[in-house]
PDB file of C-alpha atoms in Angstrom:
ATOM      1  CA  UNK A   1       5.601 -15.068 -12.106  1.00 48.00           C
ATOM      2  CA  UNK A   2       2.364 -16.836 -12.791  1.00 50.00           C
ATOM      3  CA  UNK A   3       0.088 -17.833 -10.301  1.00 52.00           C
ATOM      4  CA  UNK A   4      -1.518 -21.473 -11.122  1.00 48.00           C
ATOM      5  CA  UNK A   5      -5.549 -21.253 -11.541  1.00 50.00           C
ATOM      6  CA  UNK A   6      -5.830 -23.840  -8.672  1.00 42.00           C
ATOM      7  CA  UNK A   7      -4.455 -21.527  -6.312  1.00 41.00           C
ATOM      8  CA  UNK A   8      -6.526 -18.739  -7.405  1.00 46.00           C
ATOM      9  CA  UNK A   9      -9.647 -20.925  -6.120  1.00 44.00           C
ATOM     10  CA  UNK A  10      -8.084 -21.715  -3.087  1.00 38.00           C
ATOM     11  CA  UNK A  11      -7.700 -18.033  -2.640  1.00 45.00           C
ATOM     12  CA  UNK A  12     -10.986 -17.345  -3.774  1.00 38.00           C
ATOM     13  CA  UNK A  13     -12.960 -19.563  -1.509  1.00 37.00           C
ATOM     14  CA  UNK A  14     -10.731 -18.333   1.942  1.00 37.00           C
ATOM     15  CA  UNK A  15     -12.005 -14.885   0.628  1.00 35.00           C
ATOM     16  CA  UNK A  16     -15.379 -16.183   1.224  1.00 36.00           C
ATOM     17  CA  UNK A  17     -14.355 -18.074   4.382  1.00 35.00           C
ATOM     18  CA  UNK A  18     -12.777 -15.000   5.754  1.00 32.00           C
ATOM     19  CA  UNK A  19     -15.894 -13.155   4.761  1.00 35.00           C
ATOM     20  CA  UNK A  20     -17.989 -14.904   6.187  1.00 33.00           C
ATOM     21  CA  UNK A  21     -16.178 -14.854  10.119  1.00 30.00           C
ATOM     22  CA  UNK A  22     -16.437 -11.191   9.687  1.00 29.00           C
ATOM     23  CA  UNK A  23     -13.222 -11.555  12.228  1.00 33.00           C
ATOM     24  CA  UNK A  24     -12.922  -8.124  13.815  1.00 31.00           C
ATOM     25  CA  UNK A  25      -9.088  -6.192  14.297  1.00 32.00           C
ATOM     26  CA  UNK A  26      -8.166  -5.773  17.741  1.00 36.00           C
ATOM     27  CA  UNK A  27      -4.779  -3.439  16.256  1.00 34.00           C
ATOM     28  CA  UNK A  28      -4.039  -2.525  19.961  1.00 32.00           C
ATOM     29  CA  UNK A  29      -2.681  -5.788  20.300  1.00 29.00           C
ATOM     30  CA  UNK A  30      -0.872  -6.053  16.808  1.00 35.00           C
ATOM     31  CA  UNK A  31       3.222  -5.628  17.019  1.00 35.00           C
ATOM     32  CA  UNK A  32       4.964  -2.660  15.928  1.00 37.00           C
ATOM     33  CA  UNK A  33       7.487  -3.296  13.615  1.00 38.00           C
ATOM     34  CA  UNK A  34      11.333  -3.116  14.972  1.00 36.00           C
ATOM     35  CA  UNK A  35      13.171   0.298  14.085  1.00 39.00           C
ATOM     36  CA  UNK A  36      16.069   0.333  11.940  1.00 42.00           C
ATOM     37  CA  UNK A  37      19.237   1.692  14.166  1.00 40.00           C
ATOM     38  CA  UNK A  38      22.203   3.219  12.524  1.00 38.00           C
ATOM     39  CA  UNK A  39      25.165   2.612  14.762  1.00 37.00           C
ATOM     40  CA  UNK A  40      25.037   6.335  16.035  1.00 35.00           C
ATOM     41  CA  UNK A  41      21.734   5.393  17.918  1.00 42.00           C
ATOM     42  CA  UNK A  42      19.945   7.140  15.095  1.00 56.00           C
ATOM     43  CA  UNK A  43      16.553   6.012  13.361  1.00 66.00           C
ATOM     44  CA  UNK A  44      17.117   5.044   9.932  1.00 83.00           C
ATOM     45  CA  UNK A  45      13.782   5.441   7.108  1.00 91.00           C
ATOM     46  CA  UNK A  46      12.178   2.043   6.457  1.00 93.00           C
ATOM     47  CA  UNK A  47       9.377   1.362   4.403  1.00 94.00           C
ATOM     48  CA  UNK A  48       6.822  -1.605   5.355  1.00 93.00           C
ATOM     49  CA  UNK A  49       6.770  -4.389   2.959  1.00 92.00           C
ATOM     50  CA  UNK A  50       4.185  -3.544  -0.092  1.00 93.00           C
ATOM     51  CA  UNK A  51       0.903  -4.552   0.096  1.00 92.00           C
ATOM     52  CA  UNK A  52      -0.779  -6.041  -3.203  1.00 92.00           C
ATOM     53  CA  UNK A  53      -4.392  -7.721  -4.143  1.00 91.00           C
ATOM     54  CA  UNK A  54      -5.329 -10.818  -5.864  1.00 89.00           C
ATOM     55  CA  UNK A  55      -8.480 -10.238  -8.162  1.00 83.00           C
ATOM     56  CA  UNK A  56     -10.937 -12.832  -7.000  1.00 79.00           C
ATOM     57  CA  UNK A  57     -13.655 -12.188  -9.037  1.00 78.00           C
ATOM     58  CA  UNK A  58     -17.337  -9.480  -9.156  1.00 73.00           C
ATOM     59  CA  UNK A  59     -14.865  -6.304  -7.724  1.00 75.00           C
ATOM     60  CA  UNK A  60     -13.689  -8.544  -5.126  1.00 82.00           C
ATOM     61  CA  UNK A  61      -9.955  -8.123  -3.926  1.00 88.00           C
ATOM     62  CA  UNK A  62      -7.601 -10.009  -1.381  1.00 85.00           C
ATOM     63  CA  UNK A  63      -4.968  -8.158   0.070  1.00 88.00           C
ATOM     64  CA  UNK A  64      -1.710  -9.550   0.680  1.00 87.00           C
ATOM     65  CA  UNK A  65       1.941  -8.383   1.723  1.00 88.00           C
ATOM     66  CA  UNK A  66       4.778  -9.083  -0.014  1.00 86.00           C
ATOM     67  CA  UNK A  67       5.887 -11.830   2.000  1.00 83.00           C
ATOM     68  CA  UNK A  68       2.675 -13.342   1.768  1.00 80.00           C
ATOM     69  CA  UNK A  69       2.603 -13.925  -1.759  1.00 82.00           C
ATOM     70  CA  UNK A  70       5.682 -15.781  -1.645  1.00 79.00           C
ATOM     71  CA  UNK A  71       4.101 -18.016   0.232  1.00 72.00           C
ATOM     72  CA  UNK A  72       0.855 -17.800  -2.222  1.00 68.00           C
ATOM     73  CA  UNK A  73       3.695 -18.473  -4.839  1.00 69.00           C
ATOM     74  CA  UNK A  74       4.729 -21.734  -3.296  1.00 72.00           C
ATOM     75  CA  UNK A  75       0.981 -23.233  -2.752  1.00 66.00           C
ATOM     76  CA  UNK A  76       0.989 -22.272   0.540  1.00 67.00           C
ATOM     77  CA  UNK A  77      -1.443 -19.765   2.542  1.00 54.00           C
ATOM     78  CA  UNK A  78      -0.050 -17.979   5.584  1.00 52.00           C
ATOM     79  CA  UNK A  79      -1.188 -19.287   9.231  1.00 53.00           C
ATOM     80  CA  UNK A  80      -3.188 -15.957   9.611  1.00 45.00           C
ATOM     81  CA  UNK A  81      -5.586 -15.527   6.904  1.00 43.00           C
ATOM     82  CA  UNK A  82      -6.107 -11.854   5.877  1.00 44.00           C
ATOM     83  CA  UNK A  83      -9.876 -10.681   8.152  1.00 43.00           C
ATOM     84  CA  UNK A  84     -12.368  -7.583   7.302  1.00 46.00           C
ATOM     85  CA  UNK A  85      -9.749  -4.887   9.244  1.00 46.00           C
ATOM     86  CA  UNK A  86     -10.881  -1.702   7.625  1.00 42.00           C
ATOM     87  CA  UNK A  87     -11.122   0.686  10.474  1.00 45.00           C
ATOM     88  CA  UNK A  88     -14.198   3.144  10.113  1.00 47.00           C
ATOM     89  CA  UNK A  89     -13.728   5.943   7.835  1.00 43.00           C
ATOM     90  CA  UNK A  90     -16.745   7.932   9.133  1.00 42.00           C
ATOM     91  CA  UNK A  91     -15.620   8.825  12.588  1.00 44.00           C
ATOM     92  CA  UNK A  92     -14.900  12.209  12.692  1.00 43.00           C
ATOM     93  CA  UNK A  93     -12.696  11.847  15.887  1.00 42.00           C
ATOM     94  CA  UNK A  94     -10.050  11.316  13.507  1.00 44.00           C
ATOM     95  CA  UNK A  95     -10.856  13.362  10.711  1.00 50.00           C
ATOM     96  CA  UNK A  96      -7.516  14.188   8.968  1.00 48.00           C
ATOM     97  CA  UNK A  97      -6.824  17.684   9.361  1.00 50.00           C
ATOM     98  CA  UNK A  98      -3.356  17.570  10.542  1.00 77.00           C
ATOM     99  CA  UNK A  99      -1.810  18.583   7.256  1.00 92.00           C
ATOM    100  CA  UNK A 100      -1.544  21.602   5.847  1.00 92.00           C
ATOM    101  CA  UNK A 101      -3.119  22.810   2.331  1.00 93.00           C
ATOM    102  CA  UNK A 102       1.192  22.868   1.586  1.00 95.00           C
ATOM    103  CA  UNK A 103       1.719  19.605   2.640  1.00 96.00           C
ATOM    104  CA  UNK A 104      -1.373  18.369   0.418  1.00 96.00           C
ATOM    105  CA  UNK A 105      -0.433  19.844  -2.384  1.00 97.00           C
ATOM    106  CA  UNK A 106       3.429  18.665  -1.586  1.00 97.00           C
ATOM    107  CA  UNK A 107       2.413  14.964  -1.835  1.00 98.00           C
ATOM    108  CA  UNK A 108      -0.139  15.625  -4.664  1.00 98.00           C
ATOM    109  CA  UNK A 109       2.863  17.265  -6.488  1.00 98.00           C
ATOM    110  CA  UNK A 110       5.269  14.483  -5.758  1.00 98.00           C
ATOM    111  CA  UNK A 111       3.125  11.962  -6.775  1.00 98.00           C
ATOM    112  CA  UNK A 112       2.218  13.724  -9.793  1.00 98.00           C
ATOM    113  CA  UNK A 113       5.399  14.813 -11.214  1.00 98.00           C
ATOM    114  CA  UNK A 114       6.296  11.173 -10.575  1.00 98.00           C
ATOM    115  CA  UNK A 115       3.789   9.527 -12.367  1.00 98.00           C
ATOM    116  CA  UNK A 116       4.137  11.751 -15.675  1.00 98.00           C
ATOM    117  CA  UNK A 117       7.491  10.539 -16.332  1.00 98.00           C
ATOM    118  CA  UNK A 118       5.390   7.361 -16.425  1.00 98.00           C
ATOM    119  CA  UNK A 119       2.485   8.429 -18.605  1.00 98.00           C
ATOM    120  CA  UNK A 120       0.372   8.431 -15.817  1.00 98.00           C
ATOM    121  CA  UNK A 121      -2.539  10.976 -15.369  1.00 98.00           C
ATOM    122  CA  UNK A 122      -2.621  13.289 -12.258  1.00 98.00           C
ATOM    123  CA  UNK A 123      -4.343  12.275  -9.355  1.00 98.00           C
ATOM    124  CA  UNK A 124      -6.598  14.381  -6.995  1.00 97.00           C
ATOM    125  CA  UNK A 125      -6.874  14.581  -3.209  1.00 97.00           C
ATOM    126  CA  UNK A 126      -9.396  11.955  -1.660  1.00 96.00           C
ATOM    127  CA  UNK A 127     -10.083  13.302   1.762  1.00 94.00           C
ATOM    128  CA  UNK A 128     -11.870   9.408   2.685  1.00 94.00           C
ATOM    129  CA  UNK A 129      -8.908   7.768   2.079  1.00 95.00           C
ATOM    130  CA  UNK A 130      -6.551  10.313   4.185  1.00 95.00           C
ATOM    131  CA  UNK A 131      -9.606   9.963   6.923  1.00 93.00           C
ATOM    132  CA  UNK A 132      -9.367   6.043   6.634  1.00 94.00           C
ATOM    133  CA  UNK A 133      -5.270   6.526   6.769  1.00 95.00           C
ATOM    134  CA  UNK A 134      -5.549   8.944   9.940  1.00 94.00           C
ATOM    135  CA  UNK A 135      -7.924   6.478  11.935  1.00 93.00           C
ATOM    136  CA  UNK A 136      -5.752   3.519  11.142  1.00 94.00           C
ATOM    137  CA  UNK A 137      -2.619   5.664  12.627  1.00 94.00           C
ATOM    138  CA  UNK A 138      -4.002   6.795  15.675  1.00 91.00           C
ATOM    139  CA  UNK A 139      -2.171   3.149  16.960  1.00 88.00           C
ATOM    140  CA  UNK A 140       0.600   4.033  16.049  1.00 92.00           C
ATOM    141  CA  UNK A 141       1.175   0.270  14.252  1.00 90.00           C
ATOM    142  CA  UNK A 142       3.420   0.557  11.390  1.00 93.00           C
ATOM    143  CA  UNK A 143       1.717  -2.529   9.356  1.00 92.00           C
ATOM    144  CA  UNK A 144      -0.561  -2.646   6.978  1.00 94.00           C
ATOM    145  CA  UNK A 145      -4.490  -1.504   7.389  1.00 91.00           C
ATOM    146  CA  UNK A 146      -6.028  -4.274   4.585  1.00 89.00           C
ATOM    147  CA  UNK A 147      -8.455  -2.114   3.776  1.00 90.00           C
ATOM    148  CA  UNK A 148     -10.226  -0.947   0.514  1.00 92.00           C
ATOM    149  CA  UNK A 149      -7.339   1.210  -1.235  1.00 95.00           C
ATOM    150  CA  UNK A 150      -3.835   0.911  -1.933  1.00 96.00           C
ATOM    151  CA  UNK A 151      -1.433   1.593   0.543  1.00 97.00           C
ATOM    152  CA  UNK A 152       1.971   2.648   0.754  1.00 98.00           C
ATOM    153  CA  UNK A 153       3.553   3.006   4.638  1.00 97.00           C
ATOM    154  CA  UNK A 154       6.838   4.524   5.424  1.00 97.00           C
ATOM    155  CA  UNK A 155       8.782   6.099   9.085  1.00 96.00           C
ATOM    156  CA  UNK A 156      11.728   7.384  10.214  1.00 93.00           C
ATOM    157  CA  UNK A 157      11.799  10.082   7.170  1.00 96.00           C
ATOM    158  CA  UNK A 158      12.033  13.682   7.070  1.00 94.00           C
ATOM    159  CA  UNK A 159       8.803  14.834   5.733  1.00 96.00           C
ATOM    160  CA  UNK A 160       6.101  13.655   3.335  1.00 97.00           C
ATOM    161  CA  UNK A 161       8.233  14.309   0.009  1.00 97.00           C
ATOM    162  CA  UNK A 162      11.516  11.965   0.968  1.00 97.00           C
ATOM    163  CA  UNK A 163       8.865   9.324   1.806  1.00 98.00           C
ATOM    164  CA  UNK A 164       7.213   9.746  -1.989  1.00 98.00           C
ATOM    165  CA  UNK A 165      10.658   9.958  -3.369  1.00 98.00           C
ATOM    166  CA  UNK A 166      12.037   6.422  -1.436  1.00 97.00           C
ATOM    167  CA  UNK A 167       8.939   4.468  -2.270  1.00 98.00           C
ATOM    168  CA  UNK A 168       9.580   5.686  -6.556  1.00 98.00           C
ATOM    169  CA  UNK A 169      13.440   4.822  -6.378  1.00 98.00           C
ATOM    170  CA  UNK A 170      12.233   1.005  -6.253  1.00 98.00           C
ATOM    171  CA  UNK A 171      11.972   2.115 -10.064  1.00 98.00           C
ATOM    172  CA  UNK A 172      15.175   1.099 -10.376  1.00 97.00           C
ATOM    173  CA  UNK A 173      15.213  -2.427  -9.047  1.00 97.00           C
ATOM    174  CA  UNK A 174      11.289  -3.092 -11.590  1.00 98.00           C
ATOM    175  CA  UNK A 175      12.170  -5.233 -14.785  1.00 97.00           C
ATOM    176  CA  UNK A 176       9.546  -3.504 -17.204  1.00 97.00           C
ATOM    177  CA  UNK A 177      10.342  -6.603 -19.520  1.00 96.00           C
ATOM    178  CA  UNK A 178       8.786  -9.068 -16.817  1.00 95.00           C
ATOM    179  CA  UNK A 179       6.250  -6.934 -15.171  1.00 96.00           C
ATOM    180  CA  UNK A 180       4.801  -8.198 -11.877  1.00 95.00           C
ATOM    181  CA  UNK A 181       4.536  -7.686  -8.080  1.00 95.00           C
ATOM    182  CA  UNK A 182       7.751  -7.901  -6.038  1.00 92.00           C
ATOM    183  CA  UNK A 183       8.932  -6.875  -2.597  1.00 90.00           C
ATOM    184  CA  UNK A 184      11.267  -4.573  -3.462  1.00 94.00           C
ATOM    185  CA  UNK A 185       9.477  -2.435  -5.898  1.00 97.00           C
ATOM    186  CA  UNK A 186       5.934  -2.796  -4.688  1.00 97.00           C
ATOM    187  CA  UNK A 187       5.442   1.050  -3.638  1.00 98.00           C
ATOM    188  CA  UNK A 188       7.169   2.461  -6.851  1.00 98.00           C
ATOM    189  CA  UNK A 189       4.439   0.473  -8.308  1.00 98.00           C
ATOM    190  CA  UNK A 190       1.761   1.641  -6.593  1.00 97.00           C
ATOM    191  CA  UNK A 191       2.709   5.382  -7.018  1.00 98.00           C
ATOM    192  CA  UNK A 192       2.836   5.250 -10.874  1.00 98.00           C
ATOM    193  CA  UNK A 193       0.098   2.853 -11.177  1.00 98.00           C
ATOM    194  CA  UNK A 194      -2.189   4.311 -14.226  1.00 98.00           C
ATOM    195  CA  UNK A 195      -5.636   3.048 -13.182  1.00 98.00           C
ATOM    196  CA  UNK A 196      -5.394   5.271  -9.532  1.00 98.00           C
ATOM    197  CA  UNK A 197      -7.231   8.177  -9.575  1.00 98.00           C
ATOM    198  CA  UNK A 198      -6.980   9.442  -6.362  1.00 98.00           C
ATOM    199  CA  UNK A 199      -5.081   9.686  -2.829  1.00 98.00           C
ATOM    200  CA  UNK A 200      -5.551  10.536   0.278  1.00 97.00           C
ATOM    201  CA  UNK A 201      -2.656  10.652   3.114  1.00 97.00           C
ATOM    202  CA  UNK A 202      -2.415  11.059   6.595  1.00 96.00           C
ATOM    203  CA  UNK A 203       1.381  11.050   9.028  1.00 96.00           C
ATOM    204  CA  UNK A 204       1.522  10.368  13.211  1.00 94.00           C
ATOM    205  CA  UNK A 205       4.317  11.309  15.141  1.00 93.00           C
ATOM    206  CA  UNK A 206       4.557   8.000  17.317  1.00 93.00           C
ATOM    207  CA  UNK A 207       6.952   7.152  20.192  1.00 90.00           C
ATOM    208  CA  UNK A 208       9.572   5.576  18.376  1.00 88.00           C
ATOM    209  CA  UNK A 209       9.300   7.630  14.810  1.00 92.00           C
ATOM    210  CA  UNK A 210       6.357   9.459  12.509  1.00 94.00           C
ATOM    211  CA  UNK A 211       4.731   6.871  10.455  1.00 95.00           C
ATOM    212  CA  UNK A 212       3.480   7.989   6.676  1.00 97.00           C
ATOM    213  CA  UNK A 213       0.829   6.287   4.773  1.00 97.00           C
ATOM    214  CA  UNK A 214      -0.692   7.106   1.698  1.00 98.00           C
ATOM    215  CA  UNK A 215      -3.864   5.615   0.562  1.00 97.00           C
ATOM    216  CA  UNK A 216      -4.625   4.811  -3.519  1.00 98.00           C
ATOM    217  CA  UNK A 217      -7.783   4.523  -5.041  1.00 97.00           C
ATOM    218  CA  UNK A 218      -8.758   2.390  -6.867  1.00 96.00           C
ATOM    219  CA  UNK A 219      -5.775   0.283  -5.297  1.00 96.00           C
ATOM    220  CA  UNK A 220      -2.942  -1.046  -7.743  1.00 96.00           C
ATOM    221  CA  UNK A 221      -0.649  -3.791  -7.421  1.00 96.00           C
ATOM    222  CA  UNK A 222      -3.538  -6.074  -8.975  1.00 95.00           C
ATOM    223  CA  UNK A 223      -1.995  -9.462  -9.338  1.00 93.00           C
ATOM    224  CA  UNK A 224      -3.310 -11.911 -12.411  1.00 89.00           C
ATOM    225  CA  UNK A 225      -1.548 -15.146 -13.172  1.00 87.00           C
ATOM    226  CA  UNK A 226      -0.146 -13.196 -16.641  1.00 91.00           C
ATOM    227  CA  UNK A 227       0.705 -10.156 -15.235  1.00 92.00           C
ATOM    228  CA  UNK A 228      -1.741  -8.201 -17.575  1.00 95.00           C
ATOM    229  CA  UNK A 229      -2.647  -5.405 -15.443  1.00 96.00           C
ATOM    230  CA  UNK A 230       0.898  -4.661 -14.570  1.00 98.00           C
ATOM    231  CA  UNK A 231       1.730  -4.410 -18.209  1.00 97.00           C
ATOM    232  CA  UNK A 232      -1.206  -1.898 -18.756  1.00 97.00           C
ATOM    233  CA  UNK A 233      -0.609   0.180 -15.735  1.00 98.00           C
ATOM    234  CA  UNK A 234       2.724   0.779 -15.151  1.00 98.00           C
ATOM    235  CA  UNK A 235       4.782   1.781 -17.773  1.00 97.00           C
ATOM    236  CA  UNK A 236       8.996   2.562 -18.756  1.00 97.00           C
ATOM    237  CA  UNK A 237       9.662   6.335 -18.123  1.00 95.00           C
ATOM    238  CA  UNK A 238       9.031   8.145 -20.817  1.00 87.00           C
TER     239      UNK A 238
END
């Protein structure tokens, strides 16, 4: 899965083009994603599709869904080009205190028992990210924020722990012989991902099911056109 150089410049100058529009989110207007139904009525977990970033150069990085870089794959760009859509991480209207110190330490255990069967080190609380993951919530839009960290979004499950555990079970769809982003194992990759250091988290209980996101920093899923820092960040289980 190599990405040709040309495309990389492509990418590289929309970055700036996009940059430079400073186009602003309006997420009251963005759709929510359709629910999963079981045939009982019920609402079934679903995970949005992951989120990775192309490495454009000077600490510079384009976020892109899954489906996305298909497209990106192909030579193609998607209609709407990715805009600045970090919501502000300052406001303390949304200041994420609606999880408990047990439910921290629950998805700091998760993700840490996780990652060392993946030689990857521990990772601390970042109460910024789980700020920037509350204020992005409060809409109650289960897509992606584009922001500055990783992010893994799930709904519809129990609790904070069966969300951790569904997005590391794409473990067993990665090839760890041809390392790389892919759709289907995009979060697993982003939980074991070496280089994060932190993560901050954040649920809503929304009309139609509780929404989960967990935000990584520094981000993973860092896409190169020879997969390098796949290979040195996410490892076989040990």
């Amino acid at each position: 899965m190599k990405i040709p150089s040309a495309i990389l410049a492509t990418v590289a100058l929309l970055v700036a083009s996009v940059s430079a529009q400073q186009e602003s989110l309006d997420v009251t207007t963005q759709p929510v994603d359709a629910t999963t139904v079981s045939e009982q009525g019920s609402v079934e977990p679903t995970m949005a599709e992951p989120i990775g970033f192309i490495n454009t150069g000077k600490g510079r990085l384009l976020p892109f869904t899954s489906s996305e870089f298909e497209a990106i794959e192909r030579g193609e760009w998607p209609q709407s080009l990715p805009a600045s859509e970090m919501p502000e991480t300052t406001d303390e209207k949304f200041k994420a205190s609606g999880l408990s110190g047990e439910e921290i330490q629950g998805i700091l255990d998760h993700h840490n028992y996780y990652r060392s069967l993946h030689g990857a080190p521990a990772l601390s609380w970042n109460w910024e990210a789980a700020n920037f993951g509350e204020n992005w919530l409060q809409y109650c839009a289960f897509q992606h924020s584009r922001g500055k960290f990783g992010e893994n979004l799930a709904a519809g499950y129990s609790d904070f722990p069966a969300a951790i555990t569904g997005w590391y079970d794409e473990v067993s769809k990665y090839n760890f012989n041809s390392p790389g982003f892919a759709s289907g194992t995009g979060h697993f990759t982003h939980v074991v991902w070496k280089g994060t250091r932190s993560v901050g988290c954040a649920k809503r209980a929304c009309p139609r099911w509780t929404i989960y996101i967990c935000n990584y920093d520094p981000p993973g899923n860092i896409v190169s056109w020879d997969n390098a820092y796949f290979r040195d960040n996410v490892s076989p289980r040990w």
